[in-house]
Short mmCIF file of C-alpha atoms in Angstrom, two decimals:
data_model
loop_
_atom_site.label_atom_id
_atom_site.label_comp_id
_atom_site.label_asym_id
_atom_site.label_seq_id
_atom_site.Cartn_x
_atom_site.Cartn_y
_atom_site.Cartn_z
CA MET A 1348 115.16 62.77 110.65
CA ALA A 1349 114.71 60.19 108.79
CA ALA A 1350 117.92 58.30 108.00
CA GLN A 1351 117.68 57.79 104.46
CA TYR A 1352 117.18 61.38 103.03
CA ALA A 1353 120.18 63.72 103.41
CA ILE A 1354 118.71 67.23 102.45
CA GLU A 1355 121.07 69.22 99.66
CA GLY A 1356 121.55 72.79 98.49
CA THR A 1357 123.78 76.00 98.88
CA THR A 1358 121.28 78.46 98.97
CA ALA A 1359 118.17 79.08 101.07
CA LYS A 1360 115.79 78.29 98.22
CA GLY A 1361 117.63 75.25 97.39
CA ILE A 1362 117.72 73.99 100.71
CA ALA A 1363 113.65 74.85 100.88
CA ALA A 1364 113.28 73.25 98.12
CA SER A 1365 115.31 69.47 98.68
CA VAL A 1366 113.28 69.65 102.30
CA GLU A 1367 109.69 69.89 100.16
CA ARG A 1368 111.16 67.13 97.51
CA GLY A 1369 111.79 64.86 100.49
CA MET A 1370 108.24 65.62 101.84
CA SER A 1371 106.66 64.79 98.73
CA GLU A 1372 108.75 61.75 97.49
CA GLY A 1373 108.72 60.00 101.11
CA GLY A 1374 112.14 60.30 102.26
CA LEU A 1375 110.81 63.10 105.26
CA ALA A 1376 107.74 61.82 106.70
CA PRO A 1377 105.05 63.88 109.02
CA GLY A 1378 106.72 64.31 112.64
CA ASP A 1379 110.45 63.30 111.21
CA ALA A 1380 113.30 65.79 112.85
CA LEU A 1381 115.52 67.88 110.58
CA PRO A 1382 118.84 68.56 111.54
CA PRO A 1383 119.71 71.42 113.80
CA VAL A 1384 120.71 74.88 111.77
CA ARG A 1385 124.39 74.92 112.42
CA ARG A 1386 124.88 70.83 112.07
CA LEU A 1387 123.29 71.32 108.56
CA ALA A 1388 125.01 74.38 108.06
CA GLU A 1389 128.22 72.56 108.74
CA ASP A 1390 127.00 69.73 106.22
CA LEU A 1391 126.43 71.64 103.69
CA GLY A 1392 129.32 74.23 103.82
CA VAL A 1393 126.77 77.53 104.05
CA SER A 1394 126.80 79.56 106.48
CA PRO A 1395 123.83 79.07 109.45
CA GLY A 1396 121.94 82.21 108.36
CA THR A 1397 121.32 80.72 104.93
CA VAL A 1398 119.96 77.36 106.89
CA ALA A 1399 117.62 79.47 109.22
CA THR A 1400 116.14 81.18 106.17
CA ALA A 1401 115.45 78.02 104.40
CA TYR A 1402 113.56 76.72 107.47
CA LYS A 1403 111.90 80.30 107.79
CA GLU A 1404 110.10 79.99 104.52
CA LEU A 1405 109.37 76.32 105.09
CA ARG A 1406 107.55 77.21 108.73
CA GLN A 1407 105.85 80.38 107.06
CA ARG A 1408 104.70 77.89 104.37
CA GLY A 1409 103.25 75.75 107.36
CA LEU A 1410 105.76 72.56 106.11
CA ILE A 1411 107.60 72.37 109.58
CA VAL A 1412 106.93 73.46 112.69
CA THR A 1413 109.77 74.45 115.50
CA ARG A 1414 108.94 72.68 118.91
CA GLY A 1415 111.46 74.42 121.28
CA ARG A 1416 113.48 72.07 122.29
CA GLY A 1417 111.90 69.36 120.65
CA GLY A 1418 113.67 70.71 117.70
CA THR A 1419 112.28 71.65 114.07
CA VAL A 1420 110.03 68.49 112.68
CA VAL A 1421 107.91 68.13 109.36
CA ALA A 1422 104.54 69.22 109.82
CA GLU A 1423 101.83 66.10 110.89
CA ALA A 1424 99.43 67.85 108.34
CA PRO A 1425 101.01 70.85 106.09
CA ALA A 1426 98.90 74.06 105.90
CA VAL A 1427 96.49 74.23 102.86
CA ALA A 1428 93.16 75.32 104.90
CA SER A 1429 92.51 78.63 106.76
CA ARG A 1430 92.75 78.57 110.73
CA ARG A 1431 89.40 79.08 112.22
CA PRO A 1432 89.46 81.52 114.87
CA PRO A 1433 88.54 80.15 118.26
CA ARG A 1434 84.97 79.83 119.14
CA VAL A 1435 83.20 82.69 120.75
CA PRO A 1436 82.45 81.47 124.63
CA THR A 1437 78.68 81.52 125.52
CA GLY A 1438 77.46 84.84 127.11
CA LEU A 1439 80.73 87.02 125.90
CA VAL A 1440 80.22 90.16 123.57
CA ASP A 1441 81.56 89.04 120.30
CA LEU A 1442 83.90 91.72 118.97
CA ALA A 1443 86.75 89.36 117.17
CA GLY A 1444 84.75 88.36 113.95
CA GLY A 1445 85.31 91.50 111.77
CA HIS A 1446 81.84 91.57 110.60
CA PRO A 1447 79.55 94.24 110.00
CA ASP A 1448 76.38 95.45 112.04
CA PRO A 1449 73.53 93.58 111.26
CA ALA A 1450 71.52 96.72 111.24
CA PHE A 1451 73.32 98.22 108.51
CA LEU A 1452 72.84 95.34 106.15
CA PRO A 1453 69.62 95.46 103.68
CA VAL A 1454 67.24 92.44 103.64
CA LEU A 1455 68.33 90.27 100.46
CA ARG A 1456 65.64 90.43 97.60
CA PHE A 1457 66.12 87.38 95.25
CA PRO A 1458 64.82 87.01 91.67
CA ALA A 1459 60.84 86.20 91.90
CA THR A 1460 61.45 83.64 88.72
CA VAL A 1461 64.29 82.13 87.60
CA ALA A 1462 63.55 80.84 83.73
CA PRO A 1463 65.62 77.80 82.81
CA VAL A 1464 68.22 78.16 80.12
CA TYR A 1465 69.76 75.49 77.73
CA GLY A 1466 73.57 74.50 78.05
CA SER A 1467 75.29 76.88 80.16
CA HIS A 1468 76.59 81.06 80.63
CA ARG A 1469 80.21 80.47 79.68
CA ALA A 1470 79.32 82.22 76.56
CA ALA A 1471 78.02 85.10 78.55
CA PRO A 1472 79.37 84.54 82.12
CA ARG A 1473 78.30 88.52 83.16
CA LEU A 1474 74.76 90.07 83.36
CA ALA A 1475 75.20 93.35 81.48
CA ASP A 1476 73.38 95.19 84.08
CA LEU A 1477 75.57 94.02 86.84
CA GLU A 1478 78.35 94.77 84.43
CA ALA A 1479 77.64 98.47 83.94
CA LEU A 1480 77.02 98.80 87.61
CA THR A 1481 80.43 97.72 88.04
CA ARG A 1482 82.05 100.06 85.59
CA ALA A 1483 80.34 102.70 87.30
CA TRP A 1484 81.49 101.78 90.68
CA PHE A 1485 85.11 101.49 89.78
CA GLU A 1486 84.91 104.33 87.61
CA ARG A 1487 83.48 106.74 90.80
CA ASP A 1488 86.85 106.50 92.07
CA GLY A 1489 89.10 106.83 89.39
CA VAL A 1490 89.88 103.46 88.86
CA PRO A 1491 90.37 102.83 84.83
CA ALA A 1492 87.00 100.40 84.21
CA GLU A 1493 87.71 99.22 80.25
CA HIS A 1494 88.28 95.57 81.94
CA VAL A 1495 86.43 94.26 84.19
CA THR A 1496 85.11 90.58 85.26
CA PHE A 1497 83.57 88.88 88.35
CA ALA A 1498 84.71 86.50 90.78
CA HIS A 1499 83.32 84.43 93.95
CA GLY A 1500 84.77 86.83 96.19
CA ALA A 1501 88.25 88.54 97.32
CA LEU A 1502 90.18 85.57 97.90
CA ASP A 1503 88.67 83.53 95.18
CA CYS A 1504 89.80 86.24 92.80
CA ILE A 1505 93.09 86.66 94.48
CA ALA A 1506 94.19 82.97 94.60
CA ARG A 1507 93.12 82.65 90.78
CA LEU A 1508 95.36 85.57 89.80
CA LEU A 1509 98.34 84.20 91.68
CA SER A 1510 98.05 81.01 90.87
CA THR A 1511 97.85 82.07 87.07
CA GLU A 1512 100.65 84.59 87.55
CA LEU A 1513 103.17 82.72 89.88
CA ARG A 1514 104.76 79.20 90.55
CA PRO A 1515 105.27 77.28 93.24
CA GLY A 1516 108.48 79.11 95.43
CA ASP A 1517 107.69 82.32 93.70
CA ALA A 1518 107.49 85.57 96.44
CA VAL A 1519 104.45 87.74 97.32
CA ALA A 1520 105.01 90.47 98.96
CA VAL A 1521 101.87 91.04 101.88
CA GLU A 1522 101.28 93.45 104.60
CA ASP A 1523 102.01 92.82 108.21
CA PRO A 1524 100.12 92.76 109.97
CA GLY A 1525 97.59 91.57 107.29
CA PHE A 1526 94.24 89.85 106.37
CA HIS A 1527 94.87 86.54 108.13
CA HIS A 1528 93.09 84.31 105.69
CA LEU A 1529 95.37 85.85 102.81
CA LEU A 1530 98.28 84.85 105.19
CA ASP A 1531 97.20 81.17 105.14
CA LEU A 1532 96.03 81.44 101.46
CA VAL A 1533 99.75 82.87 99.80
CA PRO A 1534 101.69 79.74 101.44
CA ALA A 1535 98.80 76.83 100.84
CA LEU A 1536 99.49 77.82 97.10
CA GLY A 1537 103.06 76.92 97.32
CA LEU A 1538 104.22 80.91 97.30
CA ARG A 1539 106.46 82.51 99.87
CA MET A 1540 105.07 85.51 101.82
CA VAL A 1541 107.82 88.56 102.19
CA PRO A 1542 106.25 90.87 104.80
CA VAL A 1543 105.81 94.35 104.30
CA THR A 1544 105.41 96.70 107.54
CA VAL A 1545 102.30 98.70 107.63
CA ASP A 1546 101.85 102.06 109.37
CA GLY A 1547 98.74 104.57 109.28
CA GLU A 1548 99.06 105.28 105.63
CA GLY A 1549 99.45 101.71 104.24
CA LEU A 1550 102.38 100.19 102.76
CA VAL A 1551 105.68 101.37 104.40
CA PRO A 1552 107.79 102.55 101.24
CA ASP A 1553 111.48 101.44 102.37
CA ALA A 1554 109.74 98.11 103.79
CA LEU A 1555 108.14 97.58 100.08
CA ARG A 1556 111.54 98.52 98.27
CA SER A 1557 113.42 95.97 100.09
CA ALA A 1558 110.46 93.49 99.25
CA LEU A 1559 110.52 94.71 95.44
CA ARG A 1560 114.33 94.28 95.32
CA SER A 1561 114.20 90.76 96.72
CA GLY A 1562 112.74 89.36 93.69
CA VAL A 1563 108.89 89.38 94.56
CA ARG A 1564 106.53 88.83 91.56
CA ALA A 1565 103.30 90.33 93.09
CA VAL A 1566 102.05 92.65 95.66
CA VAL A 1567 98.78 92.23 97.32
CA CYS A 1568 97.55 95.36 99.33
CA SER A 1569 93.97 97.14 101.01
CA PRO A 1570 93.85 100.91 99.73
CA ARG A 1571 91.77 101.67 102.49
CA GLY A 1572 89.79 99.76 105.63
CA GLN A 1573 93.11 97.27 106.22
CA CYS A 1574 92.96 94.48 108.26
CA PRO A 1575 93.56 94.65 111.02
CA THR A 1576 94.93 98.28 111.49
CA GLY A 1577 92.27 100.19 109.50
CA ALA A 1578 95.24 101.72 107.43
CA PHE A 1579 94.26 103.88 104.44
CA PHE A 1580 96.37 105.40 101.61
CA THR A 1581 96.81 109.01 101.98
CA GLN A 1582 97.27 110.79 98.56
CA ALA A 1583 100.93 111.48 99.64
CA ARG A 1584 101.95 107.94 100.40
CA ARG A 1585 100.17 106.44 97.04
CA ASN A 1586 102.11 108.64 94.92
CA GLU A 1587 105.49 107.22 96.97
CA LEU A 1588 104.42 103.95 96.17
CA VAL A 1589 103.22 104.38 92.43
CA ALA A 1590 106.99 106.02 92.01
CA LEU A 1591 108.65 103.26 93.51
CA LEU A 1592 106.12 100.48 91.78
CA GLY A 1593 106.81 102.32 88.30
CA GLU A 1594 110.71 100.68 88.65
CA PHE A 1595 109.35 97.19 88.86
CA PRO A 1596 106.78 96.97 85.70
CA GLU A 1597 106.59 93.38 85.68
CA VAL A 1598 105.29 92.84 88.97
CA LEU A 1599 101.33 92.16 89.45
CA VAL A 1600 99.70 94.73 92.05
CA ILE A 1601 96.37 93.30 93.65
CA GLU A 1602 94.35 95.70 95.45
CA ASP A 1603 91.77 94.49 97.99
CA ASP A 1604 89.42 97.22 98.23
CA HIS A 1605 86.88 95.22 100.14
CA HIS A 1606 86.14 98.20 102.29
CA ALA A 1607 84.98 100.44 99.66
CA GLU A 1608 81.77 101.45 100.67
CA ALA A 1609 81.98 100.67 104.45
CA GLY A 1610 85.55 101.72 105.06
CA GLY A 1611 84.99 105.51 105.60
CA ALA A 1612 88.12 106.80 104.04
CA ALA A 1613 88.66 108.28 100.56
CA SER A 1614 89.94 106.41 97.48
CA HIS A 1615 93.49 107.10 96.63
CA THR A 1616 94.19 103.88 94.84
CA LEU A 1617 97.46 102.02 92.95
CA ALA A 1618 95.15 100.93 90.39
CA ALA A 1619 94.19 104.46 89.14
CA ALA A 1620 97.88 105.09 88.64
CA GLY A 1621 98.60 103.56 85.19
CA LEU A 1622 100.57 100.47 86.23
CA ASP A 1623 101.30 97.93 83.77
CA ARG A 1624 100.32 94.88 85.70
CA TRP A 1625 97.36 95.40 88.12
CA ALA A 1626 93.93 94.41 89.42
CA GLN A 1627 91.63 95.73 91.79
CA VAL A 1628 88.86 93.48 93.48
CA ARG A 1629 86.04 94.94 95.63
CA THR A 1630 83.40 93.08 97.46
CA VAL A 1631 79.69 93.38 98.66
CA SER A 1632 80.15 91.21 101.83
CA LYS A 1633 80.79 94.37 104.38
CA HIS A 1634 78.05 96.47 103.41
CA LEU A 1635 75.67 94.13 101.40
CA GLY A 1636 75.79 91.13 103.38
CA ILE A 1637 78.26 88.40 103.90
CA ASP A 1638 76.64 85.45 102.32
CA LEU A 1639 76.91 87.63 98.76
CA ARG A 1640 79.92 85.47 97.22
CA TRP A 1641 80.70 87.93 94.74
CA ALA A 1642 83.32 90.42 94.00
CA GLY A 1643 83.71 92.74 91.11
CA VAL A 1644 87.58 92.92 89.36
CA ALA A 1645 88.98 95.75 87.32
CA CYS A 1646 92.79 95.03 86.02
CA ASP A 1647 94.43 95.35 82.85
CA ALA A 1648 93.84 93.32 79.49
CA VAL A 1649 96.58 90.50 80.26
CA THR A 1650 95.40 90.13 83.77
CA LEU A 1651 91.60 89.57 82.43
CA ALA A 1652 92.78 87.37 80.04
CA ARG A 1653 94.61 84.87 82.67
CA HIS A 1654 91.95 85.54 85.29
CA ASP A 1655 88.96 84.86 82.81
CA GLY A 1656 90.87 82.12 81.23
CA ARG A 1657 91.31 79.77 84.50
CA MET A 1658 87.78 80.72 85.76
CA LEU A 1659 86.35 79.48 82.49
CA MET A 1660 88.13 76.04 83.42
CA THR A 1661 86.87 75.79 86.80
CA SER A 1662 83.62 77.06 87.91
CA GLY A 1663 83.03 78.80 84.49
CA TRP A 1664 80.63 81.79 85.95
CA VAL A 1665 79.46 83.64 89.02
CA SER A 1666 75.56 82.48 89.55
CA HIS A 1667 73.36 84.90 87.29
CA VAL A 1668 70.77 84.45 90.31
CA LEU A 1669 73.34 85.97 92.63
CA GLN A 1670 74.13 88.24 89.73
CA GLU A 1671 70.83 89.52 89.65
CA THR A 1672 70.38 89.85 93.64
CA VAL A 1673 73.80 91.93 93.62
CA ALA A 1674 72.83 94.08 90.85
CA GLY A 1675 69.17 94.78 92.55
CA LEU A 1676 71.00 96.04 95.62
CA LEU A 1677 73.45 98.27 94.19
CA ALA A 1678 70.76 100.25 92.09
CA ASP A 1679 68.71 100.31 95.09
CA GLU A 1680 68.58 104.13 96.19
CA ALA A 1681 67.24 102.93 99.85
CA VAL A 1682 69.87 100.64 100.08
CA ARG A 1683 72.72 103.00 99.00
CA GLU A 1684 70.88 105.38 101.86
CA LEU A 1685 71.46 102.44 104.52
CA VAL A 1686 74.69 101.88 103.49
CA ALA A 1687 75.70 105.66 104.35
CA THR A 1688 74.39 105.38 107.17
CA GLY A 1689 76.28 102.46 108.38
CA ARG A 1690 79.31 104.06 106.93
CA ARG A 1691 79.02 107.17 109.72
CA ALA A 1692 78.13 105.06 112.15
CA TYR A 1693 81.19 102.94 112.10
CA GLY A 1694 83.16 105.61 111.77
CA GLU A 1695 81.59 107.30 114.67
CA ARG A 1696 82.00 103.58 116.61
CA ARG A 1697 86.04 103.42 115.84
CA THR A 1698 86.19 106.95 117.10
CA ALA A 1699 84.61 106.49 120.04
CA LEU A 1700 86.58 103.37 121.41
CA ILE A 1701 90.16 104.93 119.96
CA GLY A 1702 88.92 108.13 122.10
CA ALA A 1703 87.92 106.01 125.23
CA LEU A 1704 91.27 104.01 125.49
CA GLY A 1705 93.23 107.07 124.81
CA ALA A 1706 91.52 108.88 128.08
CA HIS A 1707 93.52 105.58 130.16
CA GLY A 1708 96.43 106.04 128.33
CA ILE A 1709 96.22 103.22 125.61
CA ARG A 1710 97.22 103.87 122.35
CA ALA A 1711 94.70 102.20 118.88
CA VAL A 1712 95.03 103.03 115.84
CA GLY A 1713 91.66 102.47 113.20
CA ALA A 1714 91.31 105.07 110.73
CA SER A 1715 89.08 103.39 108.69
CA GLY A 1716 87.36 99.75 108.35
CA LEU A 1717 85.66 97.96 111.09
CA ASN A 1718 88.20 97.29 113.40
CA VAL A 1719 90.67 99.09 115.91
CA TRP A 1720 93.80 97.66 116.33
CA VAL A 1721 96.02 97.87 120.09
CA PRO A 1722 99.12 97.02 120.37
CA VAL A 1723 99.96 95.01 123.54
CA ARG A 1724 103.05 93.36 125.25
CA ASP A 1725 100.90 89.85 126.06
CA GLU A 1726 98.34 89.14 123.63
CA SER A 1727 97.22 86.49 125.50
CA ALA A 1728 97.12 87.96 128.96
CA VAL A 1729 94.86 90.57 127.43
CA VAL A 1730 92.22 88.56 125.52
CA ASN A 1731 91.77 86.38 128.63
CA GLY A 1732 91.62 89.32 130.79
CA LEU A 1733 88.95 90.81 128.94
CA ARG A 1734 87.25 87.23 128.48
CA THR A 1735 87.06 87.34 132.46
CA GLN A 1736 85.14 90.91 131.85
CA GLY A 1737 82.57 89.67 129.22
CA TRP A 1738 84.35 90.90 126.08
CA TRP A 1739 85.90 88.40 123.49
CA VAL A 1740 88.80 89.94 121.32
CA ALA A 1741 91.10 88.76 118.65
CA ALA A 1742 94.62 88.15 119.71
CA GLY A 1743 96.86 89.95 117.03
CA ALA A 1744 99.11 86.46 116.21
CA ARG A 1745 96.80 85.56 113.44
CA PHE A 1746 97.29 88.70 111.76
CA ARG A 1747 101.00 89.28 112.31
CA ILE A 1748 104.21 87.56 110.81
CA ASP A 1749 106.97 89.80 112.02
CA ALA A 1750 104.91 92.72 113.37
CA PRO A 1751 104.65 93.18 117.18
CA PRO A 1752 101.79 92.07 119.33
CA ALA A 1753 98.38 93.28 119.41
CA VAL A 1754 94.87 92.62 119.57
CA ARG A 1755 91.86 93.22 117.12
CA ILE A 1756 88.88 94.84 118.41
CA THR A 1757 85.92 94.76 115.99
CA THR A 1758 83.87 97.98 116.38
CA ALA A 1759 81.03 97.67 114.28
CA ALA A 1760 78.08 96.85 116.34
CA LEU A 1761 80.00 98.67 119.55
CA VAL A 1762 78.02 101.68 120.57
CA PRO A 1763 80.00 104.30 122.34
CA GLU A 1764 78.20 103.66 125.70
CA ASP A 1765 79.77 100.56 125.38
CA ALA A 1766 83.16 101.45 124.24
CA MET A 1767 83.71 103.38 127.19
CA ARG A 1768 82.96 100.41 129.53
CA LEU A 1769 85.35 98.14 127.46
CA ALA A 1770 88.21 100.86 127.53
CA ALA A 1771 87.76 101.01 131.50
CA ASP A 1772 87.78 97.13 131.71
CA PHE A 1773 90.64 97.32 129.06
CA ALA A 1774 92.59 99.18 131.49
CA GLU A 1775 91.96 97.10 134.52
CA VAL A 1776 93.21 94.28 132.88
CA LEU A 1777 96.31 96.04 132.14
CA GLY A 1778 96.62 97.29 135.72
CA ASP A 1779 96.85 100.71 137.32
CA GLY A 1780 100.66 100.31 137.57
CA GLN A 1781 100.94 99.83 133.39
CA ALA A 1782 98.51 102.57 132.08
CA THR A 1783 100.72 103.04 129.12
CA TYR A 1784 100.77 99.19 128.56
CA GLY A 1785 99.18 99.41 125.24
CA GLY A 1786 101.70 102.05 123.77
#
């Protein structure tokens, strides 16, 4: 560690803030070693657990890294960008990306003409036709749609909401395992992540209760098609969570319902529960096209004002050309039929792989969405083993905080016949003597 900087603090938050202050002021440079946990605890007169908690927070935010015997050091480049997945090796079947099957995406039809306008669209950022379609989309599932707005995608919306509601150092409850881009985004905003365990019905109430009692200021979750597990809220689980969140009315609840059309699960959303502070964001990338960077947002009045106020100061509005394109697709009956066909196919393909793996004694989950989550003991061994068989799957490390290891397999374009071959190869990788390895 740099000799001229002394870490201070008597709480985990204070110690973490002191380290970050040293980095911002130049007292701690990239690569500088931090004191071992026990030594710093003795110097500060606190418990080793307090220092360990501070270091854990800093690691989650990408500000420090632990190098085994090399100790803990200041990160060379604090994380501010999303970790990119490894490039798919040539010749392998890509089952790692989480993308929809292009066969079920419509051909995009852009406006025939785009007339020039005077000035900007800041005074009228939303097209009336698309706003009406967006309200109907939310209302179909019981989500209040009195206050709606648009964003440039789910992460754009979530980043804006968190940055207007929270301050650096505040805590956000996130799903574990969860959406890897969100797990990168939260620390990049200077916020602390509090992992909440996910099971087949979504957020586990006891885990969320612990997070809320620890002082989180926001909760980000998916009501269905949860990435990477495919979990979705049942009516009973949703009611449990609503009762719990009712005890913490000041907490902002953000639902990322990106699988509203392709997920294949009923809508039991927290957004329809009358919470004080809430927002639900829906995108069209999974069922209309990944290049359509548009999201509809329904929320309470305060959240709307803060979101739109910040947007006016930055991008101002979502392109009206993009809005016209999305509106045309949402209103097209043939497109709706194509989307419904895709939704059925995605369900069949998830079910086929889960069944095929189960026939080999390998447990897998994926009740909705485009992916199947398979618990394993050694992610690298499974990924590399399947690579030799011609398959490319995603190691679960990118999606986990404290959750146990697993691999994620995107089934969107995996037809049932190929699912049987993949399952056999998976079993071979695990070995005849470890048929229940995935359990």
